[in-house]
mmCIF file of C-alpha atoms in Angstrom:
data_model
loop_
_atom_site.group_PDB
_atom_site.id
_atom_site.type_symbol
_atom_site.label_atom_id
_atom_site.label_comp_id
_atom_site.label_asym_id
_atom_site.label_seq_id
_atom_site.Cartn_x
_atom_site.Cartn_y
_atom_site.Cartn_z
ATOM 1 C CA MET I 1 -149.289 65.591 201.825
ATOM 2 C CA ASN I 2 -151.266 62.579 203.677
ATOM 3 C CA LYS I 3 -147.913 60.336 204.448
ATOM 4 C CA ASN I 4 -147.761 58.279 206.990
ATOM 5 C CA PHE I 5 -146.007 54.890 207.541
ATOM 6 C CA SER I 6 -147.276 51.672 208.590
ATOM 7 C CA ARG I 7 -146.007 48.793 210.529
ATOM 8 C CA PHE I 8 -143.513 46.242 209.826
ATOM 9 C CA ASP I 9 -140.246 47.022 207.288
ATOM 10 C CA THR I 10 -125.489 53.865 202.262
ATOM 11 C CA LEU I 11 -124.893 54.601 198.207
ATOM 12 C CA SER I 12 -123.287 52.007 196.298
ATOM 13 C CA SER I 13 -125.904 50.110 194.816
ATOM 14 C CA VAL I 14 -126.678 46.251 195.791
ATOM 15 C CA LEU I 15 -129.294 44.619 193.395
ATOM 16 C CA ALA I 16 -130.169 40.964 193.192
ATOM 17 C CA GLY I 17 -132.439 38.897 192.931
ATOM 18 C CA THR I 18 -136.092 40.229 193.093
ATOM 19 C CA THR I 19 -135.653 43.009 195.310
ATOM 20 C CA ALA I 20 -133.517 46.191 195.037
ATOM 21 C CA ALA I 21 -131.851 47.969 198.023
ATOM 22 C CA LEU I 22 -129.963 51.124 197.539
ATOM 23 C CA THR I 23 -126.563 51.509 200.825
ATOM 24 C CA ILE I 24 -125.180 54.515 200.924
ATOM 25 C CA VAL I 25 -121.635 54.210 201.786
ATOM 26 C CA ILE I 26 -119.825 57.260 202.886
ATOM 27 C CA SER I 27 -115.869 57.704 202.869
ATOM 28 C CA GLN I 28 -114.794 57.884 207.645
ATOM 29 C CA PRO I 29 -112.235 57.734 209.346
ATOM 30 C CA ALA I 30 -110.430 55.039 210.068
ATOM 31 C CA ILE I 31 -111.236 55.120 214.189
ATOM 32 C CA ALA I 32 -114.738 54.561 213.110
ATOM 33 C CA LYS I 33 -116.606 51.502 213.781
ATOM 34 C CA THR I 34 -116.939 49.229 210.923
ATOM 35 C CA ALA I 35 -120.547 46.896 210.042
ATOM 36 C CA GLN I 36 -118.912 44.113 211.016
ATOM 37 C CA GLU I 37 -117.985 44.775 213.972
ATOM 38 C CA VAL I 38 -121.247 46.808 214.725
ATOM 39 C CA ALA I 39 -122.608 43.233 214.209
ATOM 40 C CA ASN I 40 -120.194 41.576 216.507
ATOM 41 C CA ILE I 41 -122.046 43.876 218.931
ATOM 42 C CA ALA I 42 -125.377 43.462 217.985
ATOM 43 C CA GLY I 43 -125.060 39.363 217.485
ATOM 44 C CA PRO I 44 -125.389 38.656 220.987
ATOM 45 C CA LEU I 45 -127.770 41.684 222.341
ATOM 46 C CA THR I 46 -130.383 40.896 220.418
ATOM 47 C CA VAL I 47 -133.087 38.149 220.580
ATOM 48 C CA GLN I 48 -136.060 36.939 218.663
ATOM 49 C CA ILE I 49 -139.746 37.347 220.385
ATOM 50 C CA ASN I 50 -142.352 34.364 219.413
ATOM 51 C CA SER I 51 -145.417 33.678 220.081
ATOM 52 C CA SER I 52 -148.355 32.325 217.575
ATOM 53 C CA LEU I 53 -149.302 35.909 217.414
ATOM 54 C CA GLY I 54 -146.584 35.843 215.167
ATOM 55 C CA ASP I 55 -142.626 36.609 215.343
ATOM 56 C CA GLY I 56 -140.748 40.078 216.456
ATOM 57 C CA SER I 57 -137.393 40.879 217.943
ATOM 58 C CA GLY I 58 -135.668 42.469 220.411
ATOM 59 C CA VAL I 59 -132.632 43.836 222.533
ATOM 60 C CA ILE I 60 -131.550 42.941 226.354
ATOM 61 C CA ILE I 61 -131.152 46.610 228.196
ATOM 62 C CA ALA I 62 -130.371 45.017 231.368
ATOM 63 C CA LYS I 63 -129.679 42.945 233.945
ATOM 64 C CA THR I 64 -130.345 41.966 237.983
ATOM 65 C CA GLY I 65 -129.176 38.855 238.994
ATOM 66 C CA LYS I 66 -130.149 36.415 236.264
ATOM 67 C CA THR I 67 -133.308 39.076 236.089
ATOM 68 C CA TYR I 68 -133.301 39.821 232.056
ATOM 69 C CA THR I 69 -134.889 43.335 230.706
ATOM 70 C CA VAL I 70 -135.354 42.751 226.751
ATOM 71 C CA LEU I 71 -136.741 45.857 225.171
ATOM 72 C CA THR I 72 -139.258 45.250 221.955
ATOM 73 C CA VAL I 73 -142.137 47.815 220.254
ATOM 74 C CA ASN I 74 -145.373 46.711 221.851
ATOM 75 C CA HIS I 75 -147.229 45.292 218.297
ATOM 76 C CA VAL I 76 -145.026 42.039 219.488
ATOM 77 C CA VAL I 77 -145.922 41.865 222.125
ATOM 78 C CA GLU I 78 -149.683 43.426 222.192
ATOM 79 C CA LYS I 79 -152.111 40.128 222.956
ATOM 80 C CA ALA I 80 -151.734 39.553 226.681
ATOM 81 C CA ASP I 81 -153.661 35.863 226.081
ATOM 82 C CA VAL I 82 -150.808 35.024 224.617
ATOM 83 C CA LYS I 83 -147.504 33.386 225.272
ATOM 84 C CA TYR I 84 -144.426 34.503 225.109
ATOM 85 C CA THR I 85 -140.700 32.824 224.479
ATOM 86 C CA VAL I 86 -136.990 34.599 224.412
ATOM 87 C CA ARG I 87 -135.067 32.967 221.784
ATOM 88 C CA THR I 88 -131.240 34.756 222.380
ATOM 89 C CA SER I 89 -128.665 33.777 220.280
ATOM 90 C CA ILE I 90 -127.010 31.274 221.338
ATOM 91 C CA GLY I 91 -130.147 28.817 220.254
ATOM 92 C CA LYS I 92 -131.844 29.710 224.007
ATOM 93 C CA ASN I 93 -135.263 29.581 224.965
ATOM 94 C CA TYR I 94 -137.014 31.347 227.758
ATOM 95 C CA GLN I 95 -139.727 31.901 228.485
ATOM 96 C CA ALA I 96 -141.216 35.246 229.435
ATOM 97 C CA THR I 97 -141.662 35.669 232.794
ATOM 98 C CA ALA I 98 -143.924 39.081 232.020
ATOM 99 C CA VAL I 99 -144.305 42.165 229.857
ATOM 100 C CA THR I 100 -144.784 45.339 230.782
ATOM 101 C CA ARG I 101 -146.911 47.350 227.586
ATOM 102 C CA LEU I 102 -145.834 50.810 228.164
ATOM 103 C CA GLN I 103 -148.144 51.812 225.350
ATOM 104 C CA ALA I 104 -151.266 52.466 227.536
ATOM 105 C CA ALA I 105 -153.063 54.424 224.304
ATOM 106 C CA ALA I 106 -152.852 54.925 220.530
ATOM 107 C CA THR I 107 -150.773 57.328 221.107
ATOM 108 C CA ASP I 108 -148.942 56.570 223.335
ATOM 109 C CA ALA I 109 -144.828 55.070 222.107
ATOM 110 C CA ASP I 110 -145.193 51.975 220.381
ATOM 111 C CA LEU I 111 -143.194 50.095 223.600
ATOM 112 C CA ALA I 112 -142.680 47.164 225.514
ATOM 113 C CA VAL I 113 -140.206 44.934 227.980
ATOM 114 C CA VAL I 114 -140.388 41.587 228.592
ATOM 115 C CA LYS I 115 -137.975 39.898 231.704
ATOM 116 C CA PHE I 116 -137.266 36.209 231.548
ATOM 117 C CA GLU I 117 -134.784 34.094 233.436
ATOM 118 C CA SER I 118 -131.514 32.335 232.980
ATOM 119 C CA PRO I 119 -128.312 30.908 234.190
ATOM 120 C CA GLU I 120 -126.209 32.282 231.462
ATOM 121 C CA GLU I 121 -124.044 34.579 230.765
ATOM 122 C CA TYR I 122 -125.322 37.314 227.621
ATOM 123 C CA PRO I 123 -124.242 41.550 227.548
ATOM 124 C CA VAL I 124 -126.184 44.620 228.844
ATOM 125 C CA ALA I 125 -126.901 47.317 225.543
ATOM 126 C CA THR I 126 -124.857 49.869 225.776
ATOM 127 C CA ILE I 127 -128.006 53.105 224.987
ATOM 128 C CA ALA I 128 -126.733 56.106 223.299
ATOM 129 C CA ASP I 129 -128.282 60.083 223.116
ATOM 130 C CA SER I 130 -130.701 59.443 220.483
ATOM 131 C CA ASP I 131 -131.063 63.170 220.214
ATOM 132 C CA LEU I 132 -127.630 62.754 218.564
ATOM 133 C CA ALA I 133 -128.323 60.124 215.677
ATOM 134 C CA VAL I 134 -129.707 63.956 213.401
ATOM 135 C CA ILE I 135 -130.204 63.837 209.826
ATOM 136 C CA GLY I 136 -127.408 62.161 208.099
ATOM 137 C CA SER I 137 -126.354 59.920 210.600
ATOM 138 C CA GLN I 138 -125.131 56.684 210.187
ATOM 139 C CA ILE I 139 -127.310 54.313 211.819
ATOM 140 C CA TYR I 140 -127.679 50.120 211.520
ATOM 141 C CA VAL I 141 -130.976 47.985 211.862
ATOM 142 C CA TYR I 142 -130.380 44.776 213.385
ATOM 143 C CA GLY I 143 -132.913 41.893 214.292
ATOM 144 C CA TYR I 144 -134.506 38.060 213.187
ATOM 145 C CA PRO I 145 -136.131 38.703 209.665
ATOM 146 C CA ALA I 146 -139.106 35.682 208.574
ATOM 147 C CA THR I 147 -138.215 35.500 205.124
ATOM 148 C CA GLY I 148 -137.164 33.249 202.441
ATOM 149 C CA GLY I 149 -139.501 30.788 204.151
ATOM 150 C CA LEU I 150 -137.881 31.085 208.083
ATOM 151 C CA PHE I 151 -140.119 31.641 210.848
ATOM 152 C CA GLY I 152 -139.758 31.823 214.916
ATOM 153 C CA ALA I 153 -136.647 30.167 216.062
ATOM 154 C CA GLU I 154 -135.200 29.496 212.048
ATOM 155 C CA ARG I 155 -134.631 32.700 211.584
ATOM 156 C CA GLU I 156 -131.406 34.197 211.601
ATOM 157 C CA PRO I 157 -130.008 37.589 211.717
ATOM 158 C CA GLU I 158 -129.347 40.595 209.837
ATOM 159 C CA LEU I 159 -127.430 43.765 209.737
ATOM 160 C CA SER I 160 -128.859 46.891 207.331
ATOM 161 C CA PRO I 161 -127.068 49.895 207.186
ATOM 162 C CA GLY I 162 -128.572 53.465 206.822
ATOM 163 C CA LEU I 163 -129.029 56.830 207.229
ATOM 164 C CA VAL I 164 -130.907 59.408 208.974
ATOM 165 C CA THR I 165 -133.106 61.101 207.161
ATOM 166 C CA SER I 166 -135.589 63.062 208.743
ATOM 167 C CA ARG I 167 -136.437 63.627 213.052
ATOM 168 C CA PRO I 168 -140.171 64.432 212.899
ATOM 169 C CA HIS I 169 -141.376 65.768 216.348
ATOM 170 C CA ASN I 170 -144.453 63.877 216.608
ATOM 171 C CA ARG I 171 -145.401 60.826 214.154
ATOM 172 C CA PRO I 172 -147.600 58.383 215.707
ATOM 173 C CA GLU I 173 -147.161 55.946 218.085
ATOM 174 C CA GLY I 174 -143.554 57.928 218.564
ATOM 175 C CA TYR I 175 -141.943 56.799 215.012
ATOM 176 C CA ASN I 176 -139.511 60.030 215.376
ATOM 177 C CA LEU I 177 -136.784 58.738 214.434
ATOM 178 C CA ARG I 178 -136.279 57.798 210.453
ATOM 179 C CA TYR I 179 -134.364 56.440 207.919
ATOM 180 C CA GLN I 180 -133.489 54.979 205.052
ATOM 181 C CA ALA I 181 -132.765 50.811 205.202
ATOM 182 C CA VAL I 182 -133.795 47.715 204.187
ATOM 183 C CA THR I 183 -135.807 46.017 206.661
ATOM 184 C CA TRP I 184 -138.051 42.766 206.923
ATOM 185 C CA SER I 185 -141.113 41.635 208.618
ATOM 186 C CA GLY I 186 -139.413 39.651 211.743
ATOM 187 C CA MET I 187 -136.873 43.157 212.769
ATOM 188 C CA SER I 188 -139.460 44.868 214.500
ATOM 189 C CA GLY I 189 -138.765 45.145 218.343
ATOM 190 C CA GLY I 190 -134.695 45.049 217.182
ATOM 191 C CA PRO I 191 -132.625 47.593 217.931
ATOM 192 C CA VAL I 192 -131.273 50.784 215.797
ATOM 193 C CA PHE I 193 -127.887 51.229 217.121
ATOM 194 C CA ASP I 194 -125.258 54.314 216.047
ATOM 195 C CA SER I 195 -121.692 53.809 214.157
ATOM 196 C CA GLU I 196 -120.494 53.040 218.032
ATOM 197 C CA GLY I 197 -122.998 50.016 218.374
ATOM 198 C CA ARG I 198 -124.386 52.081 220.789
ATOM 199 C CA VAL I 199 -128.618 51.580 220.508
ATOM 200 C CA VAL I 200 -131.221 54.742 219.587
ATOM 201 C CA GLY I 201 -134.392 53.341 218.707
ATOM 202 C CA LEU I 202 -136.508 49.813 218.257
ATOM 203 C CA HIS I 203 -137.239 49.444 215.096
ATOM 204 C CA GLY I 204 -140.815 49.093 213.987
ATOM 205 C CA GLN I 205 -142.630 50.682 211.201
ATOM 206 C CA GLY I 206 -142.039 51.282 207.468
ATOM 207 C CA GLU I 207 -142.650 49.952 203.933
ATOM 208 C CA PHE I 208 -145.680 51.399 202.958
ATOM 209 C CA GLY I 209 -146.394 55.135 203.293
ATOM 210 C CA PHE I 210 -149.980 56.550 201.813
ATOM 211 C CA ALA I 211 -151.015 58.791 199.349
ATOM 212 C CA GLN I 212 -154.499 60.033 199.184
ATOM 213 C CA THR I 213 -155.944 59.541 195.132
ATOM 214 C CA SER I 214 -158.814 61.330 193.644
ATOM 215 C CA SER I 215 -161.186 59.213 194.911
ATOM 216 C CA GLY I 216 -160.181 60.366 198.652
ATOM 217 C CA GLU I 217 -159.294 56.260 198.511
ATOM 218 C CA VAL I 218 -156.003 55.851 201.115
ATOM 219 C CA ALA I 219 -153.379 53.922 198.802
ATOM 220 C CA PRO I 220 -150.542 52.554 199.963
ATOM 221 C CA ILE I 221 -147.260 52.872 197.687
ATOM 222 C CA LYS I 222 -143.344 50.858 198.432
ATOM 223 C CA THR I 223 -141.137 54.235 200.279
ATOM 224 C CA GLY I 224 -138.734 51.850 201.673
ATOM 225 C CA PHE I 225 -138.116 54.510 204.589
ATOM 226 C CA ASN I 226 -138.544 52.553 207.911
ATOM 227 C CA ALA I 227 -138.913 54.911 211.534
ATOM 228 C CA ALA I 228 -138.140 53.133 214.903
ATOM 229 C CA VAL I 229 -138.713 54.803 218.892
ATOM 230 C CA PRO I 230 -136.025 57.151 219.937
ATOM 231 C CA ILE I 231 -134.123 55.820 223.279
ATOM 232 C CA ASN I 232 -134.622 58.775 224.339
ATOM 233 C CA THR I 233 -138.832 57.846 224.381
ATOM 234 C CA PHE I 234 -137.864 55.110 226.094
ATOM 235 C CA ILE I 235 -135.735 56.761 229.403
ATOM 236 C CA ALA I 236 -138.249 59.226 229.853
ATOM 237 C CA LYS I 237 -140.547 56.323 230.904
ATOM 238 C CA LEU I 238 -138.466 54.368 232.694
ATOM 239 C CA VAL I 239 -140.898 54.605 235.559
ATOM 240 C CA ALA I 240 -143.659 52.796 234.209
ATOM 241 C CA ALA I 241 -141.416 49.921 233.088
ATOM 242 C CA GLY I 242 -140.641 49.733 236.787
ATOM 243 C CA MET I 243 -136.786 50.649 236.124
ATOM 244 C CA ASN I 244 -134.388 52.674 237.229
ATOM 245 C CA LYS I 245 -131.361 55.075 235.214
ATOM 246 C CA SER I 246 -128.861 53.060 237.001
ATOM 247 C CA GLU I 247 -130.213 49.624 235.939
ATOM 248 C CA LEU I 248 -128.955 50.826 232.205
ATOM 249 C CA LYS I 249 -125.519 51.199 231.024
ATOM 250 C CA VAL I 250 -125.547 53.983 228.836
ATOM 251 C CA ASP I 251 -122.980 56.887 227.075
ATOM 252 C CA ASN I 252 -124.043 59.877 225.739
ATOM 253 C CA THR I 253 -120.184 60.684 224.068
ATOM 254 C CA PRO I 254 -120.766 62.040 220.243
ATOM 255 C CA ALA I 255 -120.337 59.606 218.050
ATOM 256 C CA THR I 256 -116.803 59.513 216.433
ATOM 257 C CA ILE I 257 -117.995 60.392 213.025
ATOM 258 C CA GLY I 258 -120.735 63.259 211.867
ATOM 259 C CA PRO I 259 -123.229 62.990 210.117
ATOM 260 C CA VAL I 260 -123.248 63.017 206.522
ATOM 261 C CA SER I 261 -123.213 66.685 204.838
ATOM 262 C CA THR I 262 -126.112 68.041 202.461
ATOM 263 C CA ALA I 263 -125.107 71.954 202.526
ATOM 264 C CA ASN I 264 -123.263 71.594 199.476
ATOM 265 C CA PRO I 265 -123.703 68.298 197.074
ATOM 266 C CA GLN I 266 -120.988 67.968 194.630
ATOM 267 C CA ASP I 267 -121.402 64.339 193.808
ATOM 268 C CA ALA I 268 -124.018 61.605 192.726
ATOM 269 C CA GLN I 269 -124.326 60.432 196.565
ATOM 270 C CA ALA I 270 -125.205 63.956 197.813
ATOM 271 C CA TYR I 271 -127.102 64.559 196.118
ATOM 272 C CA TYR I 272 -129.122 61.608 196.176
ATOM 273 C CA PHE I 273 -129.245 61.298 200.153
ATOM 274 C CA ARG I 274 -130.099 65.083 200.649
ATOM 275 C CA GLY I 275 -133.491 63.874 197.953
ATOM 276 C CA LEU I 276 -134.016 60.847 199.841
ATOM 277 C CA SER I 277 -134.247 63.574 202.879
ATOM 278 C CA ARG I 278 -136.370 65.744 201.341
ATOM 279 C CA LEU I 279 -139.081 63.129 200.623
ATOM 280 C CA ASP I 280 -138.875 61.867 203.639
ATOM 281 C CA ARG I 281 -140.004 65.186 205.140
ATOM 282 C CA GLY I 282 -142.524 65.869 202.245
ATOM 283 C CA ASP I 283 -140.465 68.191 200.139
ATOM 284 C CA ALA I 284 -141.336 66.328 196.890
ATOM 285 C CA TRP I 285 -140.678 68.585 194.042
ATOM 286 C CA GLU I 286 -137.706 69.737 195.642
ATOM 287 C CA ALA I 287 -136.848 65.570 196.093
ATOM 288 C CA ILE I 288 -136.804 65.353 192.761
ATOM 289 C CA ALA I 289 -134.695 67.937 190.873
ATOM 290 C CA ASP I 290 -132.110 66.586 193.426
ATOM 291 C CA PHE I 291 -132.932 63.240 191.815
ATOM 292 C CA ASN I 292 -132.391 64.751 188.660
ATOM 293 C CA ARG I 293 -129.010 65.946 189.491
ATOM 294 C CA ALA I 294 -127.504 63.141 190.815
ATOM 295 C CA LEU I 295 -128.837 61.190 187.413
ATOM 296 C CA ALA I 296 -126.749 63.412 185.993
ATOM 297 C CA PHE I 297 -123.594 61.334 186.652
ATOM 298 C CA LYS I 298 -124.799 58.262 185.799
ATOM 299 C CA PRO I 299 -124.535 55.958 189.048
ATOM 300 C CA LYS I 300 -124.633 52.891 189.202
ATOM 301 C CA TYR I 301 -128.298 52.279 191.779
ATOM 302 C CA THR I 302 -130.396 54.899 188.366
ATOM 303 C CA PRO I 303 -133.847 52.458 188.996
ATOM 304 C CA GLU I 304 -133.376 53.303 193.012
ATOM 305 C CA LEU I 305 -133.434 56.791 191.433
ATOM 306 C CA TYR I 306 -136.658 56.221 188.894
ATOM 307 C CA PHE I 307 -138.113 54.857 191.578
ATOM 308 C CA ASN I 308 -137.856 57.260 193.867
ATOM 309 C CA ILE I 309 -139.013 59.918 191.659
ATOM 310 C CA GLY I 310 -141.761 57.981 191.351
ATOM 311 C CA ASN I 311 -143.225 58.609 194.253
ATOM 312 C CA ALA I 312 -142.269 61.859 194.910
ATOM 313 C CA ARG I 313 -144.011 62.127 191.584
ATOM 314 C CA THR I 314 -146.957 60.244 193.427
ATOM 315 C CA PHE I 315 -146.706 61.846 196.808
ATOM 316 C CA ILE I 316 -147.067 65.718 194.423
ATOM 317 C CA THR I 317 -150.456 64.359 192.448
ATOM 318 C CA ALA I 318 -151.600 62.490 195.546
ATOM 319 C CA ASP I 319 -152.785 66.581 197.014
ATOM 320 C CA LEU I 320 -153.432 68.240 193.452
ATOM 321 C CA PRO I 321 -156.902 66.456 192.992
ATOM 322 C CA ASP I 322 -157.734 68.918 190.024
ATOM 323 C CA LEU I 323 -155.473 67.627 187.384
ATOM 324 C CA ASP I 324 -156.339 66.099 184.617
ATOM 325 C CA PRO I 325 -156.645 62.036 184.972
ATOM 326 C CA THR I 326 -153.997 61.316 183.112
ATOM 327 C CA ARG I 327 -151.926 62.906 185.957
ATOM 328 C CA GLY I 328 -150.651 59.676 187.375
ATOM 329 C CA SER I 329 -148.561 58.672 183.977
ATOM 330 C CA THR I 330 -145.115 60.858 185.422
ATOM 331 C CA ALA I 331 -144.771 57.679 188.617
ATOM 332 C CA ILE I 332 -146.059 55.383 185.526
ATOM 333 C CA GLN I 333 -142.887 57.167 183.300
ATOM 334 C CA ALA I 334 -140.748 56.788 186.165
ATOM 335 C CA TYR I 335 -141.154 53.166 187.780
ATOM 336 C CA THR I 336 -141.424 52.185 184.287
ATOM 337 C CA GLN I 337 -137.380 53.552 183.926
ATOM 338 C CA ALA I 338 -136.937 52.199 187.016
ATOM 339 C CA ILE I 339 -138.369 48.101 185.732
ATOM 340 C CA ALA I 340 -135.643 49.219 182.906
ATOM 341 C CA ALA I 341 -132.981 49.605 185.118
ATOM 342 C CA ASN I 342 -133.804 46.256 186.766
ATOM 343 C CA PRO I 343 -136.604 44.652 185.666
ATOM 344 C CA GLY I 344 -136.675 42.403 189.423
ATOM 345 C CA PHE I 345 -137.549 45.448 191.318
ATOM 346 C CA ALA I 346 -140.535 44.218 192.590
ATOM 347 C CA ASP I 347 -141.481 47.317 194.207
ATOM 348 C CA ALA I 348 -141.407 49.697 191.833
ATOM 349 C CA TYR I 349 -144.169 46.872 189.843
ATOM 350 C CA TYR I 350 -146.428 47.099 192.876
ATOM 351 C CA ASN I 351 -146.266 51.237 192.249
ATOM 352 C CA ARG I 352 -146.878 51.648 189.058
ATOM 353 C CA ALA I 353 -149.833 49.275 189.614
ATOM 354 C CA LEU I 354 -151.547 51.396 192.281
ATOM 355 C CA ALA I 355 -150.395 54.175 189.122
ATOM 356 C CA TYR I 356 -152.186 52.968 187.216
ATOM 357 C CA LEU I 357 -155.392 52.240 188.468
ATOM 358 C CA GLU I 358 -155.239 56.302 189.505
ATOM 359 C CA THR I 359 -155.704 56.186 184.823
ATOM 360 C CA GLU I 360 -158.486 53.505 185.748
ATOM 361 C CA ASP I 361 -156.157 51.260 183.421
ATOM 362 C CA LYS I 362 -156.973 48.082 185.364
ATOM 363 C CA PRO I 363 -155.354 45.903 183.078
ATOM 364 C CA LYS I 364 -151.908 46.814 183.276
ATOM 365 C CA ALA I 365 -152.216 46.812 187.265
ATOM 366 C CA ILE I 366 -153.281 43.638 187.743
ATOM 367 C CA ALA I 367 -150.747 42.783 185.257
ATOM 368 C CA ASP I 368 -148.630 44.500 187.570
ATOM 369 C CA PHE I 369 -149.233 43.002 191.130
ATOM 370 C CA GLN I 370 -149.702 40.019 189.585
ATOM 371 C CA LYS I 371 -145.115 40.569 188.262
ATOM 372 C CA ALA I 372 -145.134 41.424 191.778
ATOM 373 C CA ALA I 373 -146.029 39.114 193.402
ATOM 374 C CA GLU I 374 -144.093 36.494 191.491
ATOM 375 C CA LEU I 375 -141.285 38.352 192.416
ATOM 376 C CA TYR I 376 -142.083 38.788 196.328
ATOM 377 C CA LYS I 377 -142.823 35.073 196.302
ATOM 378 C CA GLN I 378 -138.982 34.851 194.822
ATOM 379 C CA GLY I 379 -137.088 37.046 197.439
ATOM 380 C CA GLY I 380 -139.300 35.726 200.443
ATOM 381 C CA ARG I 381 -141.116 38.676 201.154
ATOM 382 C CA THR I 382 -144.359 36.646 202.513
ATOM 383 C CA SER I 383 -146.069 39.641 204.304
ATOM 384 C CA ALA I 384 -145.781 41.966 200.655
ATOM 385 C CA TYR I 385 -147.030 39.166 198.596
ATOM 386 C CA GLN I 386 -150.053 38.053 200.365
ATOM 387 C CA ASP I 387 -150.441 41.699 200.271
ATOM 388 C CA ALA I 388 -150.314 42.389 196.321
ATOM 389 C CA LEU I 389 -152.765 39.094 195.500
ATOM 390 C CA ASN I 390 -155.045 40.420 198.444
ATOM 391 C CA ARG I 391 -155.196 43.768 195.218
ATOM 392 C CA ILE I 392 -155.122 41.157 192.749
ATOM 393 C CA LYS I 393 -158.456 39.714 194.828
ATOM 394 C CA GLN I 394 -160.035 42.985 195.261
ATOM 395 C CA LEU I 395 -159.751 43.997 190.865
ATOM 396 C CA GLN I 396 -160.661 40.865 189.841
#
């Protein structure tokens, strides 16, 4: 399976507006922090990083005197000839006084450190052992999305809950902490917290997956999977960052809640999550079986189930180039069922358009890209909107 992920962007259904987001809500002991409590922790720690290059996020990890250190991803600050500003949660803007880029080569982890000076008192993030963020662990992504026509300093922070779906070892640019959560452009560099409100990673990748078509072209599909660089990867690069571990606030005690178990699923939620985890690891056939078992319970989040069945079928057929030319029809059927269940499911239109291209039905592909573009525009998903328009232009 040729599946990679590009940069950008727990189970009761949230179907609103032009996109569909699925969040897994797991019953946990009362001692676990609520999403609001994590948001309260995240807010003062998380900053915007703005420039003419674009919008990003970061997290304050250290303070020495009046000098604050912000950890972010390298692609937010990758240009040496660009000026960067840091905007804090109270609306104060500061010029970056130093930028240390830790990604010296394309194979290095996508990490960077930014410093700024301020007389204000800002809290410093607590860092946890990211190896403890295993499959099924609750995470929260926090950052400043550039959506709804808001860019730069106009952006508002957002907390997005999710669950870890896989822990690969050698993903490009160090993105070895993967999860399904709703993220947007502008949240790159934002912290990923565990259930205790401790930083376990830096968000920076998601939204697209890639599957090789029968013609040999690598085509993107929307997946909903996202990824972060684990914080332990940064800890291993402290010397390169010019830092000592004594500057960091570290708490490596295990979380008070354990990961969601999928060893013996008994309901739709457990089957759905196990299917997601299997799909993220590349086990598409097994994922489809779990999604179908979840559908048997008739849950409210059927659009997402059909959508992911379509994704799984797309990845399967991409690995079987000798199938009949109509091989994309099963994915089309699944995406059509997702759209029937939620007519505002923009990503389902986008992926169905790609499936139509596989069957050489260009008119239907264009129509679906146009509908996806319309819905992306309504939802403020600027980059996705432009991507859909580009696909239409290429086909006309």
